[in-house]
């Protein structure tokens, strides 16, 4: 897919790509050899959207890109997990805004995404237009305005970058007018799933709202394409620090070598890995879950073996709303009153005095 050069046409290009998305199982390529009636039932419960750009990254059936976006019968045949694994609804003072930690909130400003990821922990919400409305955005803004403790607002969804540039500008502008909001963050999968959305006008607009941080979401090295690199360079050139929140997914990236490659490739496109999440216990996603030991193993195989910049925080977002907890492999092998015994990345042991 070529990226056009005139600004106006760029703006329409992403909308054009999005409008050509596959949203019903019968429109999936014949070579996927799927069971159309079975997947229709899945999609009746959890919407599907695969835009032509992300579709073009699939090299073969059941590869890591395929698994992330093509519906699977196990989404409805296995009844494990919770609709709302992080108890976001109970912690929402107004619809679409979750206030779990003292100084920051998660603010859902769009229910739409460029691709509906099958492992999404907000499966209950995404793709349902009624989940975010003009009213819920207005109420979210007034909640933030009236709570002086909120110094950090994380725009989320769905995907905030699926909003038109003007609508996003309105929200950012309202937030910036609130004196106690120190930093604004945007969580978006668009640099990965629809990088054409990151136009020069979008980057130029975002630049007005510093300090602004963006958390991208890449899960596999095959998602790091020239188009994704261009999108990230536009954001980084606008002075926006880029992070990545990767989700650990069975059959997609639950492999130390795949993960190391991903983290190294992220740094090459100017993204600093931030979190590696244990998959949340969301209903309809249990076929993606991995044992906690897998994440620990991956961190052990990164730490010390490659730049510290490549090592994200491995975290579990506790079911029931306990929040994100970092999980670290054990480096302290033994301790007494006088010294610690610490192992390094190769397994060699060292003593370190406590006083
Ligand atoms: C993840 C999350 C945040 C942000 O957490 P950080 O660790 O600061 O990135 C804030 N609020 C909610 C409800 C969240 O789930
Ligand atoms: S882009 Fe994010 S919010 Fe949207 S479906 Fe994927 S994981 Fe869920």
XYZ file of C-alpha atoms and ligand atoms in Angstrom:
378
model
C 0.000 0.000 0.000
C 1.545 3.296 -1.015
C 1.516 6.362 1.140
C 0.375 9.383 -0.755
C 2.118 12.688 -0.553
C -0.496 15.423 -0.485
C -1.880 16.070 2.977
C -5.524 16.016 1.983
C -5.256 12.746 0.208
C -3.357 11.236 3.133
C -6.237 12.133 5.396
C -8.641 10.241 3.202
C -6.298 7.302 2.611
C -6.691 5.893 6.115
C -10.449 6.280 5.998
C -10.447 4.574 2.652
C -8.409 1.662 3.995
C -10.683 1.422 7.007
C -13.805 1.399 4.862
C -12.447 -1.602 2.973
C -12.193 -3.670 6.152
C -13.528 -7.194 6.321
C -16.299 -7.347 8.906
C -18.097 -10.614 8.111
C -16.579 -14.108 8.011
C -17.805 -14.831 4.492
C -15.598 -12.026 3.159
C -12.424 -13.571 4.566
C -10.011 -14.884 1.913
C -10.989 -18.352 0.660
C -7.532 -19.728 1.448
C -8.197 -19.232 5.177
C -10.583 -22.199 4.806
C -12.718 -21.122 7.727
C -16.029 -22.507 8.896
C -18.228 -19.555 7.937
C -21.417 -20.457 9.909
C -19.397 -21.132 13.086
C -17.478 -17.876 12.873
C -20.688 -15.957 12.136
C -21.798 -16.909 15.634
C -18.542 -15.630 17.089
C -18.846 -12.335 15.246
C -22.461 -11.927 16.367
C -21.056 -11.757 19.916
C -17.705 -10.063 19.301
C -17.327 -7.833 16.243
C -14.660 -8.445 13.631
C -12.738 -5.857 11.685
C -9.620 -6.580 9.688
C -8.494 -3.712 7.521
C -6.631 -4.472 4.264
C -3.319 -3.183 5.633
C -3.302 -5.512 8.645
C -4.689 -8.337 6.491
C -1.713 -7.912 4.162
C 0.644 -8.812 7.037
C -0.791 -12.344 7.224
C 1.593 -14.721 5.493
C -0.207 -17.953 6.244
C -3.192 -19.389 8.045
C -2.742 -19.473 11.821
C 0.378 -17.311 11.836
C 0.812 -14.736 14.654
C -0.970 -11.952 12.748
C -3.815 -14.247 11.714
C -4.360 -15.398 15.282
C -4.624 -11.852 16.547
C -7.393 -10.796 14.158
C -9.297 -13.760 12.696
C -12.182 -14.915 14.924
C -11.892 -18.332 16.552
C -14.730 -20.586 17.663
C -13.081 -20.914 21.094
C -14.123 -17.321 21.810
C -17.653 -18.594 22.382
C -17.168 -22.297 23.034
C -14.975 -21.848 26.135
C -16.761 -20.145 29.003
C -13.708 -19.199 31.042
C -12.913 -15.706 32.301
C -14.779 -12.533 33.175
C -16.667 -10.012 31.015
C -14.938 -7.179 32.861
C -11.702 -8.738 34.165
C -10.303 -5.544 35.675
C -13.551 -4.481 37.329
C -13.476 -1.258 35.336
C -17.224 -0.682 35.545
C -17.261 -0.613 39.344
C -14.373 1.862 39.344
C -16.083 4.156 36.835
C -17.512 7.278 38.469
C -18.896 8.208 35.048
C -19.437 5.913 32.094
C -16.213 5.326 30.136
C -13.817 6.706 32.750
C -11.976 4.429 35.182
C -10.451 5.933 38.296
C -8.411 3.198 39.958
C -5.253 4.957 41.093
C -5.095 8.190 43.095
C -3.485 10.482 40.545
C -4.537 9.197 37.128
C -7.518 8.062 35.128
C -8.233 5.989 32.073
C -10.606 7.823 29.772
C -12.342 5.930 26.953
C -12.864 8.376 24.108
C -13.618 5.997 21.239
C -15.183 2.556 21.040
C -13.782 1.874 17.595
C -10.495 0.293 16.562
C -8.672 -0.194 13.262
C -8.715 -3.962 13.892
C -10.696 -5.800 16.546
C -8.080 -7.883 18.307
C -9.448 -11.237 19.312
C -7.581 -11.145 22.649
C -8.910 -7.705 23.638
C -9.603 -7.294 27.350
C -12.397 -4.847 26.485
C -14.163 -7.270 24.172
C -17.365 -6.429 25.986
C -17.161 -2.847 24.753
C -15.164 -2.367 21.573
C -17.034 -1.959 18.319
C -20.225 -0.940 20.103
C -20.900 2.672 19.199
C -23.148 3.298 22.209
C -20.211 2.739 24.595
C -18.768 6.187 23.945
C -21.027 9.139 23.254
C -20.770 12.918 23.180
C -22.389 12.830 26.591
C -19.918 10.337 28.093
C -17.004 12.439 26.811
C -18.474 15.613 28.296
C -19.082 13.858 31.623
C -15.560 12.446 31.635
C -14.103 15.896 31.049
C -16.121 17.442 33.860
C -15.133 14.635 36.235
C -11.464 15.343 35.478
C -12.039 19.092 35.822
C -13.555 18.699 39.260
C -10.943 16.274 40.654
C -7.748 18.111 41.462
C -5.909 14.910 42.295
C -5.909 13.836 38.652
C -2.578 14.869 37.196
C -2.332 12.241 34.461
C -5.035 11.380 31.917
C -4.677 8.310 29.729
C -6.898 8.445 26.665
C -7.924 4.984 25.636
C -10.749 3.067 24.045
C -11.154 1.501 21.644
C -8.635 3.611 19.860
C -8.429 7.405 20.308
C -6.787 7.707 16.875
C -9.943 6.451 15.219
C -11.458 9.787 16.113
C -11.216 12.479 13.496
C -8.352 14.906 14.046
C -10.738 17.738 14.967
C -12.619 15.700 17.546
C -9.377 14.576 19.155
C -8.176 18.180 19.117
C -11.311 19.208 21.002
C -10.694 16.633 23.741
C -6.987 17.433 24.080
C -7.722 21.134 24.148
C -10.287 20.725 26.919
C -7.825 18.626 28.930
C -4.970 21.088 28.494
C -7.173 23.881 29.795
C -7.369 22.052 33.150
C -4.508 23.340 35.317
C -4.068 20.178 37.418
C -3.708 17.875 34.379
C 0.061 17.684 34.088
C 0.499 14.970 31.515
C -1.677 13.476 28.822
C -1.149 10.001 27.447
C -2.744 8.295 24.474
C -2.961 4.509 24.229
C -3.304 3.524 20.581
C -2.794 0.477 18.407
C -3.036 2.512 15.225
C 0.749 2.820 14.598
C 0.634 -0.985 14.380
C -2.746 -1.747 12.822
C -3.366 1.304 10.618
C -0.145 3.354 10.488
C -1.539 5.414 7.584
C -3.711 7.152 10.178
C -0.633 8.864 11.580
C -0.625 11.686 9.090
C 1.556 14.785 9.185
C -1.458 16.952 10.180
C -2.212 14.574 13.070
C 1.367 14.770 14.348
C 1.338 18.543 13.968
C -1.862 18.799 15.962
C -0.601 16.507 18.757
C 2.549 18.575 19.121
C 0.510 21.412 20.626
C -0.322 19.381 23.716
C 3.007 18.551 25.316
C 3.856 16.928 27.650
C 2.129 14.192 25.677
C 3.108 10.529 25.721
C 1.938 7.764 23.407
C 1.699 4.097 24.321
C 1.623 1.990 21.178
C 0.768 -1.686 21.113
C 2.854 -4.097 19.013
C 2.861 -7.822 19.718
C 4.984 -9.400 17.003
C 8.079 -8.499 14.933
C 6.058 -8.954 11.703
C 4.043 -5.895 12.716
C 7.132 -3.679 12.450
C 6.862 -2.590 8.827
C 8.162 0.425 6.879
C 4.694 1.969 7.247
C 4.769 1.522 11.041
C 8.282 2.988 11.114
C 7.092 6.058 9.187
C 4.142 6.560 11.540
C 6.433 6.344 14.567
C 9.004 8.710 13.116
C 6.261 11.298 12.544
C 5.222 11.019 16.180
C 8.759 10.944 17.533
C 9.746 13.919 15.343
C 6.813 15.766 16.907
C 8.646 15.290 20.206
C 6.325 12.617 21.568
C 7.994 9.874 23.641
C 6.715 6.508 22.412
C 6.197 3.465 24.607
C 4.786 0.034 23.859
C 2.360 -2.121 25.800
C 2.767 -5.646 24.511
C 0.419 -8.432 25.528
C 1.868 -11.891 26.051
C -0.195 -14.230 23.875
C -0.120 -17.980 23.475
C 0.930 -18.944 19.951
C 1.714 -15.356 19.008
C 4.718 -14.170 21.002
C 5.189 -16.589 23.929
C 8.742 -17.256 22.893
C 11.877 -15.556 24.251
C 13.500 -15.199 20.848
C 10.383 -13.712 19.213
C 10.042 -11.322 22.118
C 13.689 -10.271 22.014
C 13.404 -9.583 18.286
C 10.243 -7.577 18.859
C 11.790 -5.446 21.606
C 14.920 -4.767 19.562
C 12.850 -3.845 16.513
C 10.706 -1.500 18.605
C 13.778 0.448 19.653
C 14.798 0.721 16.011
C 11.540 2.512 15.243
C 12.064 4.754 18.298
C 9.651 3.029 20.660
C 10.800 2.257 24.201
C 9.128 -0.940 25.498
C 7.014 -0.082 28.546
C 4.863 -3.006 29.667
C 4.666 -6.670 28.822
C 1.258 -7.723 30.100
C 0.124 -11.097 31.208
C -3.106 -11.518 29.198
C -6.114 -10.435 31.248
C -8.686 -13.054 32.195
C -11.286 -11.703 29.775
C -14.088 -13.981 28.676
C -13.606 -15.227 25.121
C -9.807 -14.993 25.227
C -8.717 -18.053 27.232
C -7.025 -19.685 24.232
C -4.465 -16.849 24.397
C -3.540 -17.270 28.055
C -0.035 -18.330 29.056
C 1.329 -19.511 32.406
C 2.870 -16.711 34.533
C 6.174 -18.620 34.374
C 6.363 -17.872 30.620
C 6.564 -14.118 31.213
C 9.206 -14.630 33.898
C 11.225 -16.804 31.531
C 11.026 -14.144 28.811
C 12.225 -11.408 31.170
C 15.096 -13.647 32.350
C 16.112 -14.154 28.756
C 16.085 -10.397 28.046
C 17.599 -8.909 31.210
C 21.355 -8.647 30.775
C 21.297 -10.436 27.439
C 20.352 -7.267 25.572
C 20.109 -3.520 26.338
C 18.170 -2.587 29.424
C 16.145 -0.372 27.101
C 14.726 -3.546 25.543
C 13.322 -4.840 28.819
C 9.693 -3.922 29.555
C 8.035 -4.309 32.948
C 6.299 -7.671 32.985
C 3.024 -7.015 34.797
C -0.209 -8.650 35.806
C -3.265 -6.427 35.902
C -5.021 -8.012 38.842
C -8.535 -9.371 38.297
C -11.062 -7.478 40.348
C -9.337 -4.139 39.886
C -6.201 -4.508 42.027
C -4.139 -2.715 39.409
C -0.907 -3.466 37.578
C 1.700 -5.381 39.552
C 5.258 -5.814 38.228
C 6.505 -9.379 38.295
C 10.251 -9.890 38.438
C 12.218 -13.101 38.128
C 14.204 -13.749 41.301
C 17.782 -12.456 41.221
C 18.416 -12.621 44.967
C 19.193 -16.288 45.613
C 19.897 -16.052 49.322
C 20.208 -13.489 52.072
C 21.289 -13.203 55.687
C 21.955 -10.255 58.004
C 25.300 -9.555 56.398
C 25.028 -10.208 52.692
C 22.911 -11.016 49.698
C 23.711 -13.700 47.173
C 22.724 -12.445 43.768
C 22.791 -14.241 40.459
C 23.548 -12.436 37.238
C 22.020 -13.065 33.813
C 24.380 -15.960 33.080
C 23.513 -17.658 36.360
C 26.829 -16.870 38.079
C 26.487 -16.003 41.759
C 27.923 -12.946 43.510
C 27.935 -11.739 47.094
C 26.959 -8.227 48.006
C 27.397 -6.808 51.536
C 24.314 -5.405 53.224
C 26.180 -2.774 55.213
C -3.242 0.971 33.180
C -4.055 1.952 33.819
C -3.541 3.222 34.136
C -2.113 3.626 33.836
O -1.208 2.852 34.554
P 0.371 3.189 34.508
O 0.996 2.078 35.268
O 0.527 4.520 35.136
O 0.768 3.210 33.065
C -4.370 4.108 34.756
N -5.638 3.797 35.084
C -6.146 2.588 34.807
C -7.536 2.304 35.208
C -5.390 1.627 34.161
O -5.907 0.435 33.885
S -6.838 -2.047 19.462
Fe -6.799 -2.278 21.703
S -8.867 -1.775 22.383
Fe -8.964 -2.164 20.162
S -9.496 -4.327 19.965
Fe -7.251 -4.180 19.897
S -6.604 -4.489 22.032
Fe -8.806 -3.978 22.072
